Structure formats: C-alpha cells, structure tokens
CSV table of C-alpha atoms and ligand atoms in Angstrom, one decimal:
chain,number,residue,atom,x,y,z
A,429,UNK,CA,-0.3,0.2,-0.2
A,430,UNK,CA,0.9,3.1,-0.8
A,431,UNK,CA,0.9,5.1,2.9
A,432,UNK,CA,1.9,8.6,0.8
A,433,UNK,CA,-1.1,8.7,-1.1
A,434,UNK,CA,-4.1,7.5,1.2
A,435,UNK,CA,-2.1,9.7,4.0
A,436,UNK,CA,-3.4,12.7,2.4
A,437,UNK,CA,-6.6,14.6,1.8
A,438,UNK,CA,-8.0,17.2,-0.8
A,439,UNK,CA,-8.6,21.5,0.2
A,440,UNK,CA,-9.8,23.4,-2.0
A,441,UNK,CA,-7.1,26.2,-2.2
A,442,UNK,CA,-7.2,29.5,-2.8
A,443,UNK,CA,-3.5,29.2,-4.9
A,444,UNK,CA,-3.7,33.3,-6.6
A,445,UNK,CA,-5.6,36.0,-4.8
A,446,UNK,CA,-8.2,37.1,-7.6
A,447,UNK,CA,-12.1,38.0,-7.6
A,448,UNK,CA,-12.8,36.0,-9.0
A,449,UNK,CA,-8.8,34.0,-6.8
A,450,UNK,CA,-7.5,31.5,-8.0
A,451,UNK,CA,-8.1,28.2,-6.8
A,452,UNK,CA,-7.2,24.7,-7.2
A,453,UNK,CA,-8.9,21.0,-5.8
A,454,UNK,CA,-4.6,19.5,-3.8
A,455,UNK,CA,-4.2,16.7,-1.8
A,456,UNK,CA,-2.3,18.2,1.8
A,457,UNK,CA,-0.8,16.2,4.0
A,458,UNK,CA,-3.1,15.0,6.8
A,459,UNK,CA,-3.4,17.7,9.4
A,460,UNK,CA,-1.6,15.3,13.3
A,461,UNK,CA,-3.1,16.7,16.1
A,462,UNK,CA,-0.3,19.1,19.2
A,463,UNK,CA,-1.2,18.2,22.4
A,464,UNK,CA,-4.0,20.6,22.6
A,465,UNK,CA,-5.8,19.7,19.1
A,466,UNK,CA,-7.9,17.9,16.3
A,467,UNK,CA,-9.1,17.0,13.6
A,468,UNK,CA,-12.7,17.4,12.5
A,469,UNK,CA,-13.8,15.7,9.7
A,470,UNK,CA,-15.6,18.3,7.9
A,471,UNK,CA,-19.2,17.3,7.3
A,472,UNK,CA,-20.4,21.0,6.1
A,473,UNK,CA,-19.0,25.0,5.5
A,474,UNK,CA,-20.5,27.5,5.7
A,475,UNK,CA,-20.1,29.9,2.8
A,476,UNK,CA,-19.8,33.9,4.5
A,477,UNK,CA,-18.6,36.6,2.9
A,478,UNK,CA,-15.0,37.2,4.7
A,479,UNK,CA,-14.1,33.9,1.8
A,480,UNK,CA,-14.7,36.1,-0.6
A,481,UNK,CA,-12.3,38.9,1.2
A,482,UNK,CA,-10.0,36.5,2.4
A,483,UNK,CA,-10.2,35.4,-2.0
A,484,UNK,CA,-9.3,39.1,-3.3
A,485,UNK,CA,-7.0,40.3,-0.6
A,486,UNK,CA,-9.2,42.6,1.0
A,487,UNK,CA,-9.2,41.7,4.7
A,488,UNK,CA,-5.8,43.8,6.3
A,489,UNK,CA,-4.2,40.8,7.4
A,490,UNK,CA,-1.8,39.0,5.5
A,491,UNK,CA,-2.6,36.0,3.3
A,492,UNK,CA,-0.4,32.9,3.3
A,493,UNK,CA,-1.2,31.3,-0.4
A,494,UNK,CA,-1.8,29.0,-0.8
A,495,UNK,CA,-4.6,28.6,1.9
A,496,UNK,CA,-7.9,26.5,2.8
A,497,UNK,CA,-10.4,29.1,3.6
A,498,UNK,CA,-13.7,28.3,5.4
A,499,UNK,CA,-14.7,29.3,8.8
A,500,UNK,CA,-18.0,28.1,9.0
A,501,UNK,CA,-17.0,24.1,10.3
A,502,UNK,CA,-19.1,21.6,11.6
A,503,UNK,CA,-17.9,18.0,11.8
A,504,UNK,CA,-17.1,15.3,13.2
A,505,UNK,CA,-14.1,14.5,16.1
A,506,UNK,CA,-11.7,12.8,14.2
A,507,UNK,CA,-8.5,12.1,16.7
A,508,UNK,CA,-6.9,14.3,19.9
A,509,UNK,CA,-3.7,15.6,20.9
A,510,UNK,CA,-2.6,14.1,24.1
A,511,UNK,CA,-3.6,16.9,26.3
A,512,UNK,CA,-7.4,16.8,25.8
A,513,UNK,CA,-9.8,16.1,27.5
A,514,UNK,CA,-13.3,18.5,26.7
A,515,UNK,CA,-14.2,15.9,23.4
A,516,UNK,CA,-13.6,12.4,21.2
A,517,UNK,CA,-13.3,10.8,18.5
A,518,UNK,CA,-16.6,10.7,17.0
A,519,UNK,CA,-17.9,14.0,18.9
A,520,UNK,CA,-20.1,16.1,16.9
A,521,UNK,CA,-18.5,19.9,17.2
A,522,UNK,CA,-19.4,23.0,15.6
A,523,UNK,CA,-16.0,25.5,15.1
A,524,UNK,CA,-15.8,28.9,16.9
A,525,UNK,CA,-14.0,30.2,13.9
A,526,UNK,CA,-12.3,33.4,16.2
A,527,UNK,CA,-9.6,31.1,17.5
A,528,UNK,CA,-8.8,32.6,20.4
A,529,UNK,CA,-6.3,31.5,23.0
A,530,UNK,CA,-8.4,31.5,26.5
A,531,UNK,CA,-5.4,32.9,28.2
A,532,UNK,CA,-5.2,36.5,27.7
A,533,UNK,CA,-7.4,39.2,29.9
A,534,UNK,CA,-10.9,38.9,27.6
A,535,UNK,CA,-10.4,34.9,27.2
A,536,UNK,CA,-10.3,35.3,31.0
A,537,UNK,CA,-13.6,37.4,31.7
A,538,UNK,CA,-15.3,35.3,28.8
A,539,UNK,CA,-14.9,37.7,25.6
A,540,UNK,CA,-12.7,35.5,23.5
A,541,UNK,CA,-14.2,37.7,20.3
A,542,UNK,CA,-11.5,41.0,22.4
A,543,UNK,CA,-9.3,37.5,22.4
A,544,UNK,CA,-5.3,39.5,22.1
A,545,UNK,CA,-3.7,36.8,20.0
A,546,UNK,CA,-6.9,36.2,18.3
A,547,UNK,CA,-7.1,34.4,13.8
A,548,UNK,CA,-9.2,33.7,12.1
A,549,UNK,CA,-9.5,30.5,10.9
A,550,UNK,CA,-9.8,30.1,7.1
A,551,UNK,CA,-7.9,33.3,6.6
A,552,UNK,CA,-5.0,33.3,9.3
A,553,UNK,CA,-4.6,29.2,9.3
A,554,UNK,CA,-6.1,26.2,6.7
A,555,UNK,CA,-9.1,26.2,7.4
A,556,UNK,CA,-12.1,24.0,6.5
A,557,UNK,CA,-13.1,23.6,2.7
A,558,UNK,CA,-11.5,20.4,2.8
A,559,UNK,CA,-11.8,16.8,4.1
A,560,UNK,CA,-10.6,17.8,7.5
A,561,UNK,CA,-9.4,20.7,9.5
A,562,UNK,CA,-7.0,20.9,12.9
A,563,UNK,CA,-8.0,23.2,15.3
A,564,UNK,CA,-7.5,23.6,19.1
A,565,UNK,CA,-10.0,21.6,21.2
A,566,UNK,CA,-10.9,25.1,23.0
A,567,UNK,CA,-12.8,25.9,20.1
A,568,UNK,CA,-15.0,23.1,19.1
A,569,UNK,CA,-18.5,23.1,20.8
A,570,UNK,CA,-20.5,19.3,20.7
A,571,UNK,CA,-23.5,19.5,18.8
A,572,UNK,CA,-26.5,19.9,20.4
A,573,UNK,CA,-29.0,17.1,20.5
A,574,UNK,CA,-31.2,17.4,16.9
A,575,UNK,CA,-28.7,20.2,15.5
A,576,UNK,CA,-27.8,18.2,11.9
A,577,UNK,CA,-24.3,19.8,10.6
A,578,UNK,CA,-25.5,21.1,8.0
A,579,UNK,CA,-28.2,23.6,10.5
A,580,UNK,CA,-24.4,24.2,12.7
A,581,UNK,CA,-22.3,25.7,9.3
A,582,UNK,CA,-25.4,27.4,8.2
A,583,UNK,CA,-25.4,29.9,11.7
A,584,UNK,CA,-21.9,29.3,13.4
A,585,UNK,CA,-20.7,32.2,11.9
A,586,UNK,CA,-23.7,34.1,10.8
A,587,UNK,CA,-26.3,33.3,13.0
A,588,UNK,CA,-23.9,33.9,16.7
A,589,UNK,CA,-22.7,37.1,14.6
A,590,UNK,CA,-26.1,38.1,14.7
A,591,UNK,CA,-26.4,36.6,18.3
A,592,UNK,CA,-23.3,38.5,20.2
A,593,UNK,CA,-24.8,41.7,18.0
A,594,UNK,CA,-28.4,41.6,19.4
A,595,UNK,CA,-27.0,39.4,23.7
A,596,UNK,CA,-24.2,41.0,23.8
A,597,UNK,CA,-22.9,44.0,22.9
A,598,UNK,CA,-26.5,45.6,22.4
A,599,UNK,CA,-29.7,44.5,23.9
A,600,UNK,CA,-33.4,44.6,22.8
A,601,UNK,CA,-36.6,44.7,25.5
A,602,UNK,CA,-40.1,43.8,24.9
A,603,UNK,CA,-41.4,45.9,21.5
A,604,UNK,CA,-38.5,47.5,20.0
A,605,UNK,CA,-38.4,48.5,17.0
A,606,UNK,CA,-35.5,46.5,15.4
A,607,UNK,CA,-34.0,47.7,12.2
A,608,UNK,CA,-32.4,44.3,10.2
A,609,UNK,CA,-30.1,45.5,7.2
A,610,UNK,CA,-30.3,42.6,4.7
A,611,UNK,CA,-32.9,40.8,5.3
A,612,UNK,CA,-32.3,37.5,3.4
A,613,UNK,CA,-28.3,37.7,4.2
A,614,UNK,CA,-26.6,35.1,6.5
A,615,UNK,CA,-26.4,37.5,9.7
A,616,UNK,CA,-30.0,39.1,9.0
A,617,UNK,CA,-31.6,36.3,8.6
A,618,UNK,CA,-30.7,35.3,12.1
A,619,UNK,CA,-31.1,38.5,13.0
A,620,UNK,CA,-34.7,38.2,12.1
A,621,UNK,CA,-35.2,35.3,14.4
A,622,UNK,CA,-33.6,36.8,17.3
A,623,UNK,CA,-34.9,39.9,17.0
A,624,UNK,CA,-38.3,38.5,17.2
A,625,UNK,CA,-37.9,35.5,20.4
A,626,UNK,CA,-37.4,38.8,21.9
A,627,UNK,CA,-40.3,40.5,21.5
A,628,UNK,CA,-39.0,43.3,19.3
A,629,UNK,CA,-41.0,44.4,15.8
A,630,UNK,CA,-38.4,44.0,13.0
A,631,UNK,CA,-38.4,45.5,10.3
A,632,UNK,CA,-35.9,44.7,7.2
A,633,UNK,CA,-34.3,45.9,3.4
A,634,UNK,CA,-34.1,43.4,0.9
A,635,UNK,CA,-33.2,44.0,-2.6
A,636,UNK,CA,-35.5,41.6,-4.0
A,637,UNK,CA,-38.8,40.5,-3.9
A,638,UNK,CA,-37.4,37.0,-3.5
A,639,UNK,CA,-35.1,38.8,-0.7
A,640,UNK,CA,-37.7,40.4,1.1
A,641,UNK,CA,-40.6,36.9,0.1
A,642,UNK,CA,-37.4,35.1,3.0
A,643,UNK,CA,-37.2,38.3,5.6
A,644,UNK,CA,-41.1,37.7,6.1
A,645,UNK,CA,-41.2,34.8,6.3
A,646,UNK,CA,-38.9,34.8,9.0
A,647,UNK,CA,-40.4,36.7,11.1
A,648,UNK,CA,-40.2,40.8,9.3
A,649,UNK,CA,-43.6,42.1,9.7
A,650,UNK,CA,-42.4,44.9,7.1
A,651,UNK,CA,-39.5,44.7,4.3
A,652,UNK,CA,-38.2,47.4,2.7
A,653,UNK,CA,-36.1,47.9,-0.6
A,654,UNK,CA,-33.4,49.9,-0.8
A,655,UNK,CA,-33.9,51.1,-4.0
A,656,UNK,CA,-36.0,53.0,-2.7
A,657,UNK,CA,-33.3,56.2,-1.5
A,658,UNK,CA,-37.1,56.9,0.5
A,659,UNK,CA,-36.4,53.6,2.8
A,660,UNK,CA,-35.1,55.8,5.7
A,661,UNK,CA,-38.3,57.7,5.9
A,662,UNK,CA,-40.4,55.2,5.1
A,663,UNK,CA,-39.3,53.1,8.8
A,664,UNK,CA,-40.7,56.2,10.3
A,665,UNK,CA,-43.9,56.2,8.4
A,666,UNK,CA,-44.0,53.0,9.6
A,667,UNK,CA,-42.9,53.8,13.5
A,668,UNK,CA,-45.3,56.7,13.3
A,669,UNK,CA,-41.5,58.9,13.0
A,670,UNK,CA,-40.6,57.9,16.7
A,671,UNK,CA,-37.4,55.1,14.7
A,672,UNK,CA,-36.3,52.5,15.8
A,673,UNK,CA,-34.3,51.5,19.2
A,674,UNK,CA,-31.6,49.0,17.3
A,675,UNK,CA,-30.0,49.0,14.1
A,676,UNK,CA,-28.8,45.4,13.1
A,677,UNK,CA,-25.8,47.2,10.5
A,678,UNK,CA,-23.5,44.7,8.3
A,679,UNK,CA,-23.1,46.5,5.2
A,680,UNK,CA,-21.0,50.0,5.3
A,681,UNK,CA,-20.6,52.4,3.0
A,682,UNK,CA,-23.8,54.5,2.4
A,683,UNK,CA,-25.8,52.0,4.5
A,684,UNK,CA,-24.8,52.7,7.8
A,685,UNK,CA,-24.8,56.1,6.9
A,686,UNK,CA,-29.0,56.0,6.4
A,687,UNK,CA,-30.2,54.6,9.4
A,688,UNK,CA,-28.8,56.6,11.4
A,689,UNK,CA,-31.5,58.6,9.8
A,690,UNK,CA,-34.4,55.5,11.2
A,691,UNK,CA,-33.0,55.7,14.8
A,692,UNK,CA,-35.0,56.7,16.9
A,693,UNK,CA,-33.5,59.3,19.5
A,694,UNK,CA,-31.6,57.5,22.8
A,695,UNK,CA,-31.4,54.5,19.5
A,696,UNK,CA,-28.9,53.1,18.8
A,697,UNK,CA,-27.2,50.8,15.5
A,698,UNK,CA,-24.8,47.3,16.2
A,699,UNK,CA,-22.2,47.7,13.4
A,700,UNK,CA,-20.2,44.5,12.1
A,701,UNK,CA,-18.7,43.5,8.3
A,702,UNK,CA,-18.5,46.6,7.1
A,703,UNK,CA,-19.0,44.3,3.0
A,704,UNK,CA,-20.0,48.1,1.7
A,705,UNK,CA,-17.6,49.8,3.0
A,706,UNK,CA,-15.2,50.3,5.6
A,707,UNK,CA,-15.2,53.7,5.7
A,708,UNK,CA,-18.4,56.5,6.1
A,709,UNK,CA,-18.5,60.4,7.0
A,710,UNK,CA,-19.8,61.3,10.3
A,711,UNK,CA,-22.1,63.9,11.5
A,712,UNK,CA,-21.7,64.1,15.2
A,713,UNK,CA,-24.2,67.4,15.6
A,714,UNK,CA,-27.3,64.7,15.0
A,715,UNK,CA,-25.5,61.9,16.5
A,716,UNK,CA,-25.0,63.9,20.4
A,717,UNK,CA,-28.9,66.0,20.2
A,718,UNK,CA,-30.4,62.7,20.1
A,719,UNK,CA,-28.3,60.8,21.7
A,720,UNK,CA,-27.7,57.6,19.3
A,721,UNK,CA,-24.8,55.8,19.9
A,722,UNK,CA,-22.6,53.7,17.3
A,723,UNK,CA,-21.3,49.5,18.4
A,724,UNK,CA,-19.0,48.0,17.2
A,725,UNK,CA,-19.3,44.4,17.0
A,726,UNK,CA,-16.7,41.7,16.0
A,727,UNK,CA,-17.7,37.9,16.1
A,728,UNK,CA,-18.7,35.9,19.5
A,729,UNK,CA,-17.8,34.6,22.8
A,730,UNK,CA,-17.9,31.0,23.1
A,731,UNK,CA,-21.5,31.7,25.1
A,732,UNK,CA,-22.9,33.3,22.1
A,733,UNK,CA,-22.3,30.4,19.8
A,734,UNK,CA,-23.7,27.9,23.0
A,735,UNK,CA,-26.9,30.3,22.8
A,736,UNK,CA,-26.5,29.6,19.4
A,737,UNK,CA,-26.3,26.0,18.9
A,738,UNK,CA,-29.1,25.7,22.0
A,739,UNK,CA,-32.0,28.7,20.2
A,740,UNK,CA,-31.3,25.7,17.0
A,741,UNK,CA,-31.8,22.7,19.3
A,742,UNK,CA,-35.1,24.6,20.7
A,743,UNK,CA,-36.3,25.3,17.1
A,744,UNK,CA,-36.2,29.1,18.2
A,745,UNK,CA,-33.1,29.7,15.1
A,746,UNK,CA,-34.6,28.4,11.9
A,747,UNK,CA,-31.3,28.3,8.9
A,748,UNK,CA,-31.8,29.7,6.3
A,749,UNK,CA,-29.7,27.5,3.2
A,750,UNK,CA,-29.8,29.0,-0.4
A,751,UNK,CA,-28.7,26.0,-1.9
A,752,UNK,CA,-25.4,23.4,-1.1
A,753,UNK,CA,-22.3,22.6,-3.3
A,754,UNK,CA,-19.5,19.9,-3.7
A,755,UNK,CA,-15.8,20.8,-2.3
A,756,UNK,CA,-15.1,21.5,-7.0
A,757,UNK,CA,-18.1,23.5,-7.1
A,758,UNK,CA,-16.4,26.6,-5.0
A,759,UNK,CA,-15.7,29.0,-7.5
A,760,UNK,CA,-19.6,29.0,-8.7
A,761,UNK,CA,-20.4,28.9,-5.1
A,762,UNK,CA,-17.9,31.9,-4.9
A,763,UNK,CA,-19.3,33.7,-7.8
A,764,UNK,CA,-23.0,32.9,-6.1
A,765,UNK,CA,-22.1,34.9,-3.4
A,766,UNK,CA,-20.4,37.6,-5.2
A,767,UNK,CA,-23.6,38.6,-7.2
A,768,UNK,CA,-25.6,38.5,-4.2
A,769,UNK,CA,-28.1,36.2,-5.2
A,770,UNK,CA,-27.8,34.1,-2.6
A,771,UNK,CA,-31.0,33.3,0.3
A,772,UNK,CA,-29.7,32.5,3.0
A,773,UNK,CA,-26.5,31.2,3.6
A,774,UNK,CA,-24.1,28.5,1.1
A,775,UNK,CA,-22.5,25.7,2.2
A,776,UNK,CA,-19.6,23.9,1.1
A,777,UNK,CA,-19.8,20.4,2.1
A,778,UNK,CA,-16.6,18.1,1.3
A,779,UNK,CA,-15.9,14.3,-1.2
A,780,UNK,CA,-16.6,11.6,0.8
A,781,UNK,CA,-13.3,11.0,2.1
A,782,UNK,CA,-11.1,8.0,0.5
A,783,UNK,CA,-10.8,5.3,2.4
A,784,UNK,CA,-7.4,2.8,3.6
A,785,UNK,CA,-8.9,0.5,1.4
A,786,UNK,CA,-9.0,3.1,-1.5
B,897,ZN,ZN1,-7.3,35.1,24.1
C-alpha cells in the first residue's frame, strides 16, 4: 500500500488572489494534532463574505498562499491531542471560527471575541473547505441533540455573529422596534429571528422580491426595498415618525449613514462586516443631540455560539439555506455570493473521504 497516497486528503485551496481568485483542488498532508488540538472531519462548511475578502486580498490581514478558506465548520472529531479532555473521537461539533488563546485578560472573562491573540480560521490558518481541519480543542462546541451538520454550518458563524450583536453588544427589549439590514443574508436572516424571539417588532430590507419574501417569512413585519432612496423615510412612517430603537447593520458605506435617519432618539446602531464600505462620513451634531449610540461588534464569544446552537436545538432559530455545493464547485459558490444572488446561506460539503482500502 502506498502510504503517501492515502495519508493525504483533499483541500480546495486558494492559490492566487483575485475576484475571482484562482483555486485548485489539492492533495495536502493529513493534519497531525498537537497536544491541545483536534482534527475534525468536515461535514459541512458555510460560505461567508469574509471568504470573498480573503479570495480578493481585501482583508487588512496578510494571507499566506496556498490557503484553505472556510471558517464555518461543522464536523466529527477524528483525532485528539494528548492533553485534550473536552472531546473525543466521534463527537459531533461546531468550530468557533474566531480562534482565541483562552488565556489573555479578555478570554479569561469570557470575551473571546476581544482576544489579544485572536486568529481567523480559514484566513490566518487553513479552514474548512477540505475533508479535514486542524483546530485547537478549546474552539469546539458539541452539537446539541437535533442540530444537524448543515444547520450548524449555516448558523455558527453568521448566526452567532447576530447573537453577539443582539444579546451581547446591544440589547433588545420587548416591544422595541428593530431594523435588520439585509434580511436575506446570513447575519440578517438570524438577526430577524433573534429580534423577534426577544419580543421586538422587526423591519428589514431586501433588494429583490425573493429576498423580501424570505425576510417576511422569517418574521419581519415590514420589508423595504433599499433601491428606493426614500426607504429611511418609510421606516419613520412605519414607526409613526419615532424611528427604531436598534439597527442591526452589517453593510457599512452609505447604508450605515442612512441608518442614522431611521433611529429613534436614544437609539443604537450595532454594526459589523462593512461589506459595502469601511469609511463613512459622520455628522456628530445629530449624533450627540439625539444621543445615539454606534456600537462595533466582532465575531462572537463562546457563550454566543453556545446560545446559537441551543436556540437552534429548541427550534427558535432556523437556518436559511440557499444551496449546497460540493468541494470542487467552490468557484461557482463564490460567484453566487459575489453576485448577491443568495437567499440565506451557501454551504460547502467535502467529498466522501478516501478510505484506507481505496
Ligand atoms: Zn485570548
């Protein structure tokens, strides 16, 4: 038997940056866990905007090529390092994509999203668009009963981002008006459901009829078309001129500026992502006169990921899955997300792994 052949596995790797970038299905060495690491057999991995940025070298983080992208991993533990106590081979797990040290000031108080030594799975190190992924054991959360791999891969990055925004960085009170930008996106589709569960009345936006329909279906009472430049005025009309208490914003650029026009006095915008622009003009006068808040949100804490999966198990948070692509169709999946033709999440599923007898 040729050990060199079966000890290798398939990974779909980015080999040159671009939009589209250049990918290649490659044989890579089988990962060997260090003492605190685990090897997870990937069952499903969500595609996110961060993958498009990594593809196009659009992140303020240098990426060493070749790189296996993909941070939203659900899978089964295959092998564990000698010091790993929290999981065993065969466990079904989700991986927290913002890898954290577990020891710094922020990690010790449960704010892993603020880790001083944080790294991004699929950016700083090889991610889940592969048959197997090597991660620190502390980043795993066991899947609760009833949460399938696909549901986990559709919720653990985008859904827990929304959970962090709505329950950690900001808060929602019963009867609040919440505006969720981009209700058919990964973050938006989860944010609508979370806000609704917390007792809010939800307004959302969607650029196509299908996206607006999905946002409605997920619980938004009103869904506006952002192509209409008057959409912030519509928000004021719906709320009887008062404006909303909270905006969940993940687009940035001009959209963020317009969100201030939708805010009630004392209202809050919580923002992440900035997919449409990272620099925005900012008028301080109405900001302090109306006592607005603008809150940054990044990634998630372990508690947010745990809550996301528990909500999924309880049926309070349902994944919105657009489509599932096999590993070798990644360029088509990236193109679909790039063209914003997506309702919910795109998932990537690896081939069946090559067995020893092959
Ligand atoms: Zn840390």
